[in-house]
PDB file of N, CA and C in Angstrom:
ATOM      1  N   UNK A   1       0.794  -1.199   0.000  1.00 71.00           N
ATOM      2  CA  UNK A   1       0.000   0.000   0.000  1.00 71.00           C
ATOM      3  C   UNK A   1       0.844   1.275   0.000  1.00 71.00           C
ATOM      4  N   UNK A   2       1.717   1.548   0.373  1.00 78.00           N
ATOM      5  CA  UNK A   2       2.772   2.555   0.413  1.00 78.00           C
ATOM      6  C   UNK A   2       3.206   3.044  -0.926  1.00 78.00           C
ATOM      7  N   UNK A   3       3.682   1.622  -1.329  1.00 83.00           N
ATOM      8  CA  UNK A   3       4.384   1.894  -2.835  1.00 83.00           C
ATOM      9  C   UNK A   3       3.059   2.695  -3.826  1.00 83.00           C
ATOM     10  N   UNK A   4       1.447   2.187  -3.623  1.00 86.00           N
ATOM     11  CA  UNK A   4       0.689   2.543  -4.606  1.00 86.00           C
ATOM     12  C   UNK A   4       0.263   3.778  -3.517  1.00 86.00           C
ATOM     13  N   UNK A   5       0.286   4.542  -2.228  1.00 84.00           N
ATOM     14  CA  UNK A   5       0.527   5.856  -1.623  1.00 84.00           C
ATOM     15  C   UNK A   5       0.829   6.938  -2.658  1.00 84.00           C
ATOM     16  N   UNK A   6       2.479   6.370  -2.828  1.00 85.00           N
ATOM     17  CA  UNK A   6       3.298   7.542  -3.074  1.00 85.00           C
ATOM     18  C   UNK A   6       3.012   7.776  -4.584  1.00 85.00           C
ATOM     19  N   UNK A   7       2.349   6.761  -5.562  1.00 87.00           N
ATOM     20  CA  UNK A   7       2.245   7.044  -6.690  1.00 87.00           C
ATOM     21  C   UNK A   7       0.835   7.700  -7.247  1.00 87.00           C
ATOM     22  N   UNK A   8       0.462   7.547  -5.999  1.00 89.00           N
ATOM     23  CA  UNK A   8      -1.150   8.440  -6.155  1.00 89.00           C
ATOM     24  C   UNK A   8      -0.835  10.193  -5.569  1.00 89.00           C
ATOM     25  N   UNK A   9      -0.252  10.081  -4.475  1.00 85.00           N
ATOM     26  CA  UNK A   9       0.413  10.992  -4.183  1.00 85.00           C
ATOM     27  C   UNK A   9       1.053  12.358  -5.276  1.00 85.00           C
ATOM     28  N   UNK A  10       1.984  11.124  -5.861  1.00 88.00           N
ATOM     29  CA  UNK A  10       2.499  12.092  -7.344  1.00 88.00           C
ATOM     30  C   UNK A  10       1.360  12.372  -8.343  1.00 88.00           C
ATOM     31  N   UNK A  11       0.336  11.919  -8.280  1.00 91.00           N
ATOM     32  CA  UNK A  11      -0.657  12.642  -9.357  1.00 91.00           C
ATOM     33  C   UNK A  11      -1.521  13.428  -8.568  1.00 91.00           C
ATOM     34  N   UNK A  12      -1.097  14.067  -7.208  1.00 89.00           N
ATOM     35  CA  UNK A  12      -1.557  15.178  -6.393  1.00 89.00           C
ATOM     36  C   UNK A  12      -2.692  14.638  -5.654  1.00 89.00           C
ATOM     37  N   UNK A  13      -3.224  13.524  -5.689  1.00 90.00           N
ATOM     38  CA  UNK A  13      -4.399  12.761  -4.435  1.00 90.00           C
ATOM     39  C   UNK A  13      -3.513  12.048  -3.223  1.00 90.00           C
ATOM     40  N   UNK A  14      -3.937  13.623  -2.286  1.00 89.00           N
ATOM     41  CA  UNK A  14      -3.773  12.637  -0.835  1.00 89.00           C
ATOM     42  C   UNK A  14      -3.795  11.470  -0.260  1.00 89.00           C
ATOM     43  N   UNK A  15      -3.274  11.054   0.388  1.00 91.00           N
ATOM     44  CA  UNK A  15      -3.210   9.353   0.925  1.00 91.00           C
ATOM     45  C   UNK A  15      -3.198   9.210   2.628  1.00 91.00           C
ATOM     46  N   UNK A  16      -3.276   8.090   2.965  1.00 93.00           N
ATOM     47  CA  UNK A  16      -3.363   7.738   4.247  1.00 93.00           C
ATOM     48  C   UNK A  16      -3.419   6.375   4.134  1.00 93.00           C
ATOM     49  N   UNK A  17      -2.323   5.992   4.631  1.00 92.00           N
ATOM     50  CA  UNK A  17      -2.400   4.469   4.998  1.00 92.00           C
ATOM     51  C   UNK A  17      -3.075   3.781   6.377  1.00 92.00           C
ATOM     52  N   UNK A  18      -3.780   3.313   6.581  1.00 94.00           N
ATOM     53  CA  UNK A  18      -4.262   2.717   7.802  1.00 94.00           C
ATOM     54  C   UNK A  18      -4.026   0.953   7.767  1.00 94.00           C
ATOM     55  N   UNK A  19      -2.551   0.835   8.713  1.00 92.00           N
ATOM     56  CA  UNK A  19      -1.870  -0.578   8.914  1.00 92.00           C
ATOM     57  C   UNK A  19      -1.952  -0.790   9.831  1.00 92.00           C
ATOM     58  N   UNK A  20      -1.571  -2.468  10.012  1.00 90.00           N
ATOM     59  CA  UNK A  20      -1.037  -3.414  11.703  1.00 90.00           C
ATOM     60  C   UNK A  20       0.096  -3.142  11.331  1.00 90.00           C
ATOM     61  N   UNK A  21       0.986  -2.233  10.502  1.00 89.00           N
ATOM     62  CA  UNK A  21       2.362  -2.547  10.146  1.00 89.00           C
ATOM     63  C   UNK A  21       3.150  -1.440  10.079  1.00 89.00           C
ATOM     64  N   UNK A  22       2.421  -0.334  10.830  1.00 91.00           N
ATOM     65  CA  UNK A  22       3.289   0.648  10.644  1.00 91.00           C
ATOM     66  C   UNK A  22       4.791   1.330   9.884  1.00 91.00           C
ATOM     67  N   UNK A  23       5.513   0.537  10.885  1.00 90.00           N
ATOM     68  CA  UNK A  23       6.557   0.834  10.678  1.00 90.00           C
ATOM     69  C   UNK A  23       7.678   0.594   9.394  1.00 90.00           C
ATOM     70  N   UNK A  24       6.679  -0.595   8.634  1.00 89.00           N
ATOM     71  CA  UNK A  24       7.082  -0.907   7.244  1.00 89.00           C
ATOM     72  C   UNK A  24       6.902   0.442   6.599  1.00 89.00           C
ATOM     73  N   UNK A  25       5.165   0.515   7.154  1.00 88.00           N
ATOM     74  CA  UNK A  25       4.854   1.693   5.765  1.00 88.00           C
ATOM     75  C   UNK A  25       5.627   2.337   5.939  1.00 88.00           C
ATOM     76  N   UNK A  26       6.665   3.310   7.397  1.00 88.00           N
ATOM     77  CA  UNK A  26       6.896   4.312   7.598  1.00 88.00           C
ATOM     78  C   UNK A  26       8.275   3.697   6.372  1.00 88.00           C
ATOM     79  N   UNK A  27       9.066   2.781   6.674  1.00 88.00           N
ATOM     80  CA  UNK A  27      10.110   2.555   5.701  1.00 88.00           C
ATOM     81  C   UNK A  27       9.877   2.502   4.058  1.00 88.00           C
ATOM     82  N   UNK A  28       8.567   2.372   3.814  1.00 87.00           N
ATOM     83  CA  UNK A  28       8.801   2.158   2.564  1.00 87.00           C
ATOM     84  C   UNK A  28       7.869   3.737   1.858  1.00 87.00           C
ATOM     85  N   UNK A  29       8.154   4.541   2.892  1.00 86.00           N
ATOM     86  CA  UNK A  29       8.082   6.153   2.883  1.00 86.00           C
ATOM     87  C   UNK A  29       5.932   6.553   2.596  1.00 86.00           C
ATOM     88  N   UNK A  30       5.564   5.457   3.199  1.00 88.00           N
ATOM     89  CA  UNK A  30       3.961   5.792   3.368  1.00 88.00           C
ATOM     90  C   UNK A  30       4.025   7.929   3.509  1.00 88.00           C
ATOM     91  N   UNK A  31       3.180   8.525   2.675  1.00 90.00           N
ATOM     92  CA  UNK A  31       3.192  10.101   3.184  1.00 90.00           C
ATOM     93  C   UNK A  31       2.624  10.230   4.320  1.00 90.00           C
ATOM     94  N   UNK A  32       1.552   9.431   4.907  1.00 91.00           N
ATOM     95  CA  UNK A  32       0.527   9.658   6.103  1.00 91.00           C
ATOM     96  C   UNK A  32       0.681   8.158   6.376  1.00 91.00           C
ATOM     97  N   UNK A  33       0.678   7.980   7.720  1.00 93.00           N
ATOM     98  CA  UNK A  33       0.463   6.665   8.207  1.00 93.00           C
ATOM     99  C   UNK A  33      -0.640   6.119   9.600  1.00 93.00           C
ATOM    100  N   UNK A  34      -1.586   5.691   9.490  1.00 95.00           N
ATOM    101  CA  UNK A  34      -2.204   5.157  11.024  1.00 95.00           C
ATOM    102  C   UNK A  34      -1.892   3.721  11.279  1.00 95.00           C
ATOM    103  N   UNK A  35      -1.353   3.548  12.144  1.00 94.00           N
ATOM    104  CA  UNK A  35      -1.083   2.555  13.089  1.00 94.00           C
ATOM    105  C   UNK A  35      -2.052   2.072  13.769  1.00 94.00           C
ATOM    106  N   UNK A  36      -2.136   0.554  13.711  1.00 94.00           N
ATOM    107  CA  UNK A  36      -3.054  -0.131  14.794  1.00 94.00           C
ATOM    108  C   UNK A  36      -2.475  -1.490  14.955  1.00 94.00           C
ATOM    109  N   UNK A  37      -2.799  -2.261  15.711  1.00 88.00           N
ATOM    110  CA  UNK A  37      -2.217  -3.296  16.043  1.00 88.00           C
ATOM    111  C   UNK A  37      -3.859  -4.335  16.208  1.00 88.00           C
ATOM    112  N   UNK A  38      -4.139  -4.751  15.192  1.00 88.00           N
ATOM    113  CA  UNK A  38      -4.995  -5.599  14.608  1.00 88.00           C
ATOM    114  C   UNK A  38      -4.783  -6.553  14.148  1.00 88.00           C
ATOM    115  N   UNK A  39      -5.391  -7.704  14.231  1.00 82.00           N
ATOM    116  CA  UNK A  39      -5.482  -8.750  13.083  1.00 82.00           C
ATOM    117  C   UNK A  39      -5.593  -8.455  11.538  1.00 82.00           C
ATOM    118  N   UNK A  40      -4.079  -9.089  11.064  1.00 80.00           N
ATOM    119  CA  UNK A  40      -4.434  -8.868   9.527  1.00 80.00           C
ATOM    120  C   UNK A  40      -5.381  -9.293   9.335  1.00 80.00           C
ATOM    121  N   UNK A  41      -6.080  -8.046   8.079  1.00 81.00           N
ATOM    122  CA  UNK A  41      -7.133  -8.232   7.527  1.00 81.00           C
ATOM    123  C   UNK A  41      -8.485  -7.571   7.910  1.00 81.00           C
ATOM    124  N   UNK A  42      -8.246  -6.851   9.152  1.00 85.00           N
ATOM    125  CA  UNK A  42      -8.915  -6.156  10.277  1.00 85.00           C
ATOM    126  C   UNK A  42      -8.241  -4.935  10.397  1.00 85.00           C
ATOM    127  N   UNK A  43      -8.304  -3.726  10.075  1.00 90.00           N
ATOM    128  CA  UNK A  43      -7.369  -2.737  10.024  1.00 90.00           C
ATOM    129  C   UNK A  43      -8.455  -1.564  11.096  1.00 90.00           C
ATOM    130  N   UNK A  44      -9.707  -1.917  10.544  1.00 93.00           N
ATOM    131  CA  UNK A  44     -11.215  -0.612  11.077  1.00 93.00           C
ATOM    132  C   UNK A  44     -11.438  -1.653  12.141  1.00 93.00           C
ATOM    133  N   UNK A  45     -11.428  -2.805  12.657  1.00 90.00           N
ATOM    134  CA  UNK A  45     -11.958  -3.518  13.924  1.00 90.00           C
ATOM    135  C   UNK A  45     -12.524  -4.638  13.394  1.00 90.00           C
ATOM    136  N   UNK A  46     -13.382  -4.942  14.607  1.00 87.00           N
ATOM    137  CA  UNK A  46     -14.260  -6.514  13.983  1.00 87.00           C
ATOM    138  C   UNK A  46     -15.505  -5.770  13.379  1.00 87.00           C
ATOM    139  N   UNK A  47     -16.223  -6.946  12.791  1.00 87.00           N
ATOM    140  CA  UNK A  47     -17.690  -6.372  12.045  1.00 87.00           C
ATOM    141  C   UNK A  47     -18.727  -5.933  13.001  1.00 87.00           C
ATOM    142  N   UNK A  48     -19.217  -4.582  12.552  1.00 93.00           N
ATOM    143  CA  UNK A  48     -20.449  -4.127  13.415  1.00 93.00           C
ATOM    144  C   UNK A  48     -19.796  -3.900  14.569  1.00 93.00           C
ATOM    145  N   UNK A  49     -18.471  -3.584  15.119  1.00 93.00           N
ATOM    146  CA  UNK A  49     -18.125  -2.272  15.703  1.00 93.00           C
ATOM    147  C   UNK A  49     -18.003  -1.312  14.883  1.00 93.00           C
ATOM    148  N   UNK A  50     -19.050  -0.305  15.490  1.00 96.00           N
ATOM    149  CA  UNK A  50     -19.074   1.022  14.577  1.00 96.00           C
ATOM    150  C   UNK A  50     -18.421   1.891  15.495  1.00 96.00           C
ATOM    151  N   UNK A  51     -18.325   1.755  16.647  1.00 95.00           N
ATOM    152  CA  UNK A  51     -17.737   2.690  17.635  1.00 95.00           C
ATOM    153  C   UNK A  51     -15.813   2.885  17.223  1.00 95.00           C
ATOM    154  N   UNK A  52     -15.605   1.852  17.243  1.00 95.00           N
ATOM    155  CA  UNK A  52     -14.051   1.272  16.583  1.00 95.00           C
ATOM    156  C   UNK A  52     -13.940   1.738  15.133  1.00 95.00           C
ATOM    157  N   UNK A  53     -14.747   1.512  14.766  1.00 96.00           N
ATOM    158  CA  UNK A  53     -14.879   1.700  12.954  1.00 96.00           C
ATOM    159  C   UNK A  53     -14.416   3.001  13.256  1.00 96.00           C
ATOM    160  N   UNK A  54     -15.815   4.336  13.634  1.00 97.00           N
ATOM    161  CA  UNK A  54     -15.625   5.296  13.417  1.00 97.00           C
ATOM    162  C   UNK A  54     -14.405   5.819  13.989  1.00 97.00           C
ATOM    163  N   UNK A  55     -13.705   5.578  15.331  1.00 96.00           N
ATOM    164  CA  UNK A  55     -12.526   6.107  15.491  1.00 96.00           C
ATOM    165  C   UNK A  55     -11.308   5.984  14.522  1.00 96.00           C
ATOM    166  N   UNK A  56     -11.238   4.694  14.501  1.00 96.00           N
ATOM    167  CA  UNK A  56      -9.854   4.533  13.205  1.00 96.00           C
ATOM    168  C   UNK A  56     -10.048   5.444  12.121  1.00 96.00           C
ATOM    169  N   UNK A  57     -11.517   5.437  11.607  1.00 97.00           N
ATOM    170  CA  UNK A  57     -12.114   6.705  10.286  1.00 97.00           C
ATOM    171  C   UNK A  57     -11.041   8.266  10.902  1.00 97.00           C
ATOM    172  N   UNK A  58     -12.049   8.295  11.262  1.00 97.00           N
ATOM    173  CA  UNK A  58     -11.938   9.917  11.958  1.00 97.00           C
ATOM    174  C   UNK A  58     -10.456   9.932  12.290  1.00 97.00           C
ATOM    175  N   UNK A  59      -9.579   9.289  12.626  1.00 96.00           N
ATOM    176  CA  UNK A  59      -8.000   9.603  12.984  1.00 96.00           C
ATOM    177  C   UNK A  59      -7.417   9.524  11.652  1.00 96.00           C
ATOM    178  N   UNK A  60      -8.052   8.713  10.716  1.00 95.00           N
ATOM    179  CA  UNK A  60      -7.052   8.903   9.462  1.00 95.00           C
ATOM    180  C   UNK A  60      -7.461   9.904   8.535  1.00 95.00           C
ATOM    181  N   UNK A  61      -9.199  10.855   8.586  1.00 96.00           N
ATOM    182  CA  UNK A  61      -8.667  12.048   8.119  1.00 96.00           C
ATOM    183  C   UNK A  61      -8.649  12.848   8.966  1.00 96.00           C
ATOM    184  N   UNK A  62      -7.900  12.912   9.948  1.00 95.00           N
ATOM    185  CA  UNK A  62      -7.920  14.079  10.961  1.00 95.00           C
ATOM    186  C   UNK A  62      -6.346  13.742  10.180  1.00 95.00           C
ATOM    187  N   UNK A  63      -5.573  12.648  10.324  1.00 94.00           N
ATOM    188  CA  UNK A  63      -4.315  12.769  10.077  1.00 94.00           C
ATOM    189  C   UNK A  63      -4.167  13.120   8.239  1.00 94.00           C
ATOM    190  N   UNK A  64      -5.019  13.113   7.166  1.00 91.00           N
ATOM    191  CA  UNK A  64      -5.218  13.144   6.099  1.00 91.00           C
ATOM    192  C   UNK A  64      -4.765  14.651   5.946  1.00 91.00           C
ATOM    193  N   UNK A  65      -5.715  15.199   6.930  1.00 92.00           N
ATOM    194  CA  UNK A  65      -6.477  16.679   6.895  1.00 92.00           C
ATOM    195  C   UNK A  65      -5.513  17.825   7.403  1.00 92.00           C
ATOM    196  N   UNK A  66      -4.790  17.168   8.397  1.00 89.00           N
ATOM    197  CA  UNK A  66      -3.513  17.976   9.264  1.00 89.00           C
ATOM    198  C   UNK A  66      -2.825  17.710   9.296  1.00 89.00           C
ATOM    199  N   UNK A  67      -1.725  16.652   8.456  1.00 83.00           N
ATOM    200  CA  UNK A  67      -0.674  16.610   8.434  1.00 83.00           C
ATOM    201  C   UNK A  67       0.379  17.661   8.051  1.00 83.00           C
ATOM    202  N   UNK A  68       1.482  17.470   8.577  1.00 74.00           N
ATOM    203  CA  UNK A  68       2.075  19.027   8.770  1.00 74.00           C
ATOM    204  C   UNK A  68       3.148  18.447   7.086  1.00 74.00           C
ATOM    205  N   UNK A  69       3.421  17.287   6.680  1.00 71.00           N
ATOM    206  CA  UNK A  69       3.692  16.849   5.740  1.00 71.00           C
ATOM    207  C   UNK A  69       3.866  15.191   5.772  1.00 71.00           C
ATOM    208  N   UNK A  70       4.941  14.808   4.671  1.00 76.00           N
ATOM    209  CA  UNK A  70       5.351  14.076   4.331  1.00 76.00           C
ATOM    210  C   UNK A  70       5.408  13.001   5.260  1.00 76.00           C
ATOM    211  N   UNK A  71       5.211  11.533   5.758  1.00 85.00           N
ATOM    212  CA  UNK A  71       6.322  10.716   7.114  1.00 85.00           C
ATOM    213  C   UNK A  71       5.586  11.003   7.909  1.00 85.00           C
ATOM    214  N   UNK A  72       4.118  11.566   8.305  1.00 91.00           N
ATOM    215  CA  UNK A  72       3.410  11.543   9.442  1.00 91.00           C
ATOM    216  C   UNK A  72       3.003  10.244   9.490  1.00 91.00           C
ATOM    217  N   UNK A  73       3.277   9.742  10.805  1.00 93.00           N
ATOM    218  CA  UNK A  73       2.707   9.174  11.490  1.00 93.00           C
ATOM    219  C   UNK A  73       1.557   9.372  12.608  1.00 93.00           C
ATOM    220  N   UNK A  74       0.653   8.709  12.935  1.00 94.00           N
ATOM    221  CA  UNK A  74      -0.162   8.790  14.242  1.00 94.00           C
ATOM    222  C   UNK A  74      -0.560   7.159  14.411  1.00 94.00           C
ATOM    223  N   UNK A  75      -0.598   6.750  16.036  1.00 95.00           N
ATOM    224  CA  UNK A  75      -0.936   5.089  16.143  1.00 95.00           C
ATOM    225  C   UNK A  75      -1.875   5.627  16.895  1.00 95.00           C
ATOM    226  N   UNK A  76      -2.706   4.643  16.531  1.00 95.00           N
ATOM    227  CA  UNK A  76      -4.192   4.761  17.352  1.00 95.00           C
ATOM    228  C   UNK A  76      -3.707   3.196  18.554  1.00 95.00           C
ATOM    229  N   UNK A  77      -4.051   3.749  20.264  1.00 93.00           N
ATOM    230  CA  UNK A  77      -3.710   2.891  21.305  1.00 93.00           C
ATOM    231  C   UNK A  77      -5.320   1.982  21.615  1.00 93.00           C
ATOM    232  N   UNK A  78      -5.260   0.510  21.280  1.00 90.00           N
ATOM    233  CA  UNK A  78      -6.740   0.189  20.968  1.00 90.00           C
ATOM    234  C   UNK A  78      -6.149  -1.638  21.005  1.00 90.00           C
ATOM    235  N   UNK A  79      -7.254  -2.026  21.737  1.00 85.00           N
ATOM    236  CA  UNK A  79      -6.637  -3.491  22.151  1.00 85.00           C
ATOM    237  C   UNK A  79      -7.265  -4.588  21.298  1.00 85.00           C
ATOM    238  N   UNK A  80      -6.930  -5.500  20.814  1.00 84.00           N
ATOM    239  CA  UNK A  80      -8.314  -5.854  19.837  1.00 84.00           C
ATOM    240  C   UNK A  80      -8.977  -7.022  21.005  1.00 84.00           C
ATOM    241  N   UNK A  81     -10.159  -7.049  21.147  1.00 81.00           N
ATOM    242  CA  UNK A  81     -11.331  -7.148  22.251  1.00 81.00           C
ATOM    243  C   UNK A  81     -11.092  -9.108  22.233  1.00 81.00           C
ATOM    244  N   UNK A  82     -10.600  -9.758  21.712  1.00 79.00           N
ATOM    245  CA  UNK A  82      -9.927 -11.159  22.095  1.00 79.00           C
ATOM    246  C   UNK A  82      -8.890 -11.513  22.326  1.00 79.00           C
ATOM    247  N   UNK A  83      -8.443 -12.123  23.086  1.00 78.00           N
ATOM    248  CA  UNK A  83      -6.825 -12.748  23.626  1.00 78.00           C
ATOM    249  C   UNK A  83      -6.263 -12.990  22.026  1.00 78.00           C
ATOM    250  N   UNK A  84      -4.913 -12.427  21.920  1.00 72.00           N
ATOM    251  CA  UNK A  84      -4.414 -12.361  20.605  1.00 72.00           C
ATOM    252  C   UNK A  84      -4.323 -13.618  19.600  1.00 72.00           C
ATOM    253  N   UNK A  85      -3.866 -15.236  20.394  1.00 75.00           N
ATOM    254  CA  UNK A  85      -3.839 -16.499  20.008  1.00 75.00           C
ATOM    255  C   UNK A  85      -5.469 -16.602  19.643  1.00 75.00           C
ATOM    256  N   UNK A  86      -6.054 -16.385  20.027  1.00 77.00           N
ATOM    257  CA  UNK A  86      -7.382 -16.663  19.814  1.00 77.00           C
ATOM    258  C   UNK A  86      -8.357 -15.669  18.934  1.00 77.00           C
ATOM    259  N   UNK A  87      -7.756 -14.812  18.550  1.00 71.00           N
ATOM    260  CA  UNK A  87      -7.984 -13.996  17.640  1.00 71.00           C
ATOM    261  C   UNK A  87      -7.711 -14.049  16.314  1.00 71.00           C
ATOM    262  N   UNK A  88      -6.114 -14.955  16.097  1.00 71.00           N
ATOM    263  CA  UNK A  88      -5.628 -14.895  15.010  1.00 71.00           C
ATOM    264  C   UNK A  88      -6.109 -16.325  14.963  1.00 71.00           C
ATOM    265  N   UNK A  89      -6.242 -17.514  15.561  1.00 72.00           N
ATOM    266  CA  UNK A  89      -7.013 -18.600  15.017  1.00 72.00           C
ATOM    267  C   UNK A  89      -8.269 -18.086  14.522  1.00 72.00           C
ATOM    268  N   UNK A  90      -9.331 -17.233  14.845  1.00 71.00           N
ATOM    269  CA  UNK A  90     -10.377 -17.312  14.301  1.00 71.00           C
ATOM    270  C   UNK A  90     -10.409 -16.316  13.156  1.00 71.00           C
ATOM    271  N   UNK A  91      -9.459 -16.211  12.381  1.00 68.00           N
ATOM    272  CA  UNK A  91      -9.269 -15.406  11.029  1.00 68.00           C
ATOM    273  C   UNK A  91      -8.954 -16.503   9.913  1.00 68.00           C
ATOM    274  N   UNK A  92      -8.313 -17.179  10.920  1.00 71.00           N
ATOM    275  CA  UNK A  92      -7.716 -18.497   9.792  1.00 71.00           C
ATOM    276  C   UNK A  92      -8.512 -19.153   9.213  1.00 71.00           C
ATOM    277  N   UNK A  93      -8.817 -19.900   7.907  1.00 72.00           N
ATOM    278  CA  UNK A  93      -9.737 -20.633   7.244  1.00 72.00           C
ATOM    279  C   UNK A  93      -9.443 -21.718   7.762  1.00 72.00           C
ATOM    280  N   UNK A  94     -10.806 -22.716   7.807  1.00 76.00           N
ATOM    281  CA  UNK A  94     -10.113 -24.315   8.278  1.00 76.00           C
ATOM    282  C   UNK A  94      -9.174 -24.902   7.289  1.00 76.00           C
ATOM    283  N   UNK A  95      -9.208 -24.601   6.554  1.00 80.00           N
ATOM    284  CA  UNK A  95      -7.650 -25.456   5.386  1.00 80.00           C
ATOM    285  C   UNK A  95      -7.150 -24.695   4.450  1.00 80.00           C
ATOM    286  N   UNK A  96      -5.783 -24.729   4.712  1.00 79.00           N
ATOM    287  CA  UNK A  96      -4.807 -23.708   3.955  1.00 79.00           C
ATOM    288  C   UNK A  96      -5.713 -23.446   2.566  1.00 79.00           C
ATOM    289  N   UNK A  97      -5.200 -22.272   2.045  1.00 80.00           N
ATOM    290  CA  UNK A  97      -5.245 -22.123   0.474  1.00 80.00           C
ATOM    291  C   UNK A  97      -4.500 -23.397  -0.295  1.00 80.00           C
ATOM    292  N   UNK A  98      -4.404 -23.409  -1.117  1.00 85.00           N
ATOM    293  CA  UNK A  98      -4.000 -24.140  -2.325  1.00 85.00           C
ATOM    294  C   UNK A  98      -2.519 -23.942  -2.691  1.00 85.00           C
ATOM    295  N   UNK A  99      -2.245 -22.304  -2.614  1.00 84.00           N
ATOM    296  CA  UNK A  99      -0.390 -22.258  -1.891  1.00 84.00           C
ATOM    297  C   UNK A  99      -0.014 -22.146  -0.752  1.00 84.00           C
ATOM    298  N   UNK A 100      -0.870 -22.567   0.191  1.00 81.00           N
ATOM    299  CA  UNK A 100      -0.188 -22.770   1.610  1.00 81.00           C
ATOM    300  C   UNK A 100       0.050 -23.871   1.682  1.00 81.00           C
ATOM    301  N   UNK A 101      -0.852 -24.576   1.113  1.00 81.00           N
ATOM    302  CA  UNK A 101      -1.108 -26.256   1.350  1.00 81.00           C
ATOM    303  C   UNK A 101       0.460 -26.676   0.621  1.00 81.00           C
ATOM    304  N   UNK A 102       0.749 -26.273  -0.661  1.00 86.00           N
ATOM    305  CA  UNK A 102       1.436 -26.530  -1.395  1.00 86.00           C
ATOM    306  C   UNK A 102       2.892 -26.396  -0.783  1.00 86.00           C
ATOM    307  N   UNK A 103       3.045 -24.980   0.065  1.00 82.00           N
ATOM    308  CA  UNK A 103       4.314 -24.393   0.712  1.00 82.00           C
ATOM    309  C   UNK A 103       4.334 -25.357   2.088  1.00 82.00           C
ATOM    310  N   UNK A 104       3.203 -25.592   2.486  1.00 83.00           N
ATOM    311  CA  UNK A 104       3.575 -26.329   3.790  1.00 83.00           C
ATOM    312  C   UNK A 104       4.031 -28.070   3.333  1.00 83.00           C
ATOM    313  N   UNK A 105       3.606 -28.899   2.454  1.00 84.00           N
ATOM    314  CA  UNK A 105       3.698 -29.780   2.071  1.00 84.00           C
ATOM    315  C   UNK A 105       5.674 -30.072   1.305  1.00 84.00           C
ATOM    316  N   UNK A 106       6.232 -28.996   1.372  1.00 80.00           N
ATOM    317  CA  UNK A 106       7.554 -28.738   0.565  1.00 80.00           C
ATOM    318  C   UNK A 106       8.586 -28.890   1.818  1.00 80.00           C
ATOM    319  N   UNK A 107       8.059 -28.396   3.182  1.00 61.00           N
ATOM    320  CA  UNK A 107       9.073 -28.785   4.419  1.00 61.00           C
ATOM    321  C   UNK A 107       9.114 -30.334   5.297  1.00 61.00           C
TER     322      UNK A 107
END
């Protein structure tokens, strides 16, 4: 997301990244960045939190809107509402994809 940031960026449309990964984006020069510490794949919360939804919203164009430039960062401090092991099992599909299956079957 960074890399396609900065190239939207250059045709003058603002950006904002909203990651679990911050600190990549910040390396791979994201212009605006929000931080959260979520389950991939979960960046706004779980479904039908709107309370969660709307905060992550509202911080990334508050940070959209006021960034003083380039390399802003802001992390939103927000716990995700299940014990983390048990969070990231219930994202997982019951059986790999078709290249997981394939990558796990190679060790």
């Amino acid at each position: 997301m960074p890399v396609l940031a900065r190239l939207l960026e250059a045709e003058g449309i603002p950006t904002v990244v909203v990651t679990m990964m911050p600190a990549t984006a910040q390396r791979l020069a994201a212009p605006r960045t929000v931080g959260i510490e979520f389950p991939f794949g979960h960046p706004f919360g779980m479904p039908e939190d709107h309370r969660t939804q709307r905060l992550v919203l509202d911080t990334a164009v508050r940070v959209l809107a006021g960034a003083s430039g380039p390399g802003t960062r802001v992390d939103i401090d927000l716990e995700w509402p299940q014990p983390r092991g048990e969070a990231y099992k219930a994202w997982q599909p019951a059986e790999p994809s078709p290249i997981v299956a394939m990558m796990l079957n190679r060790n």
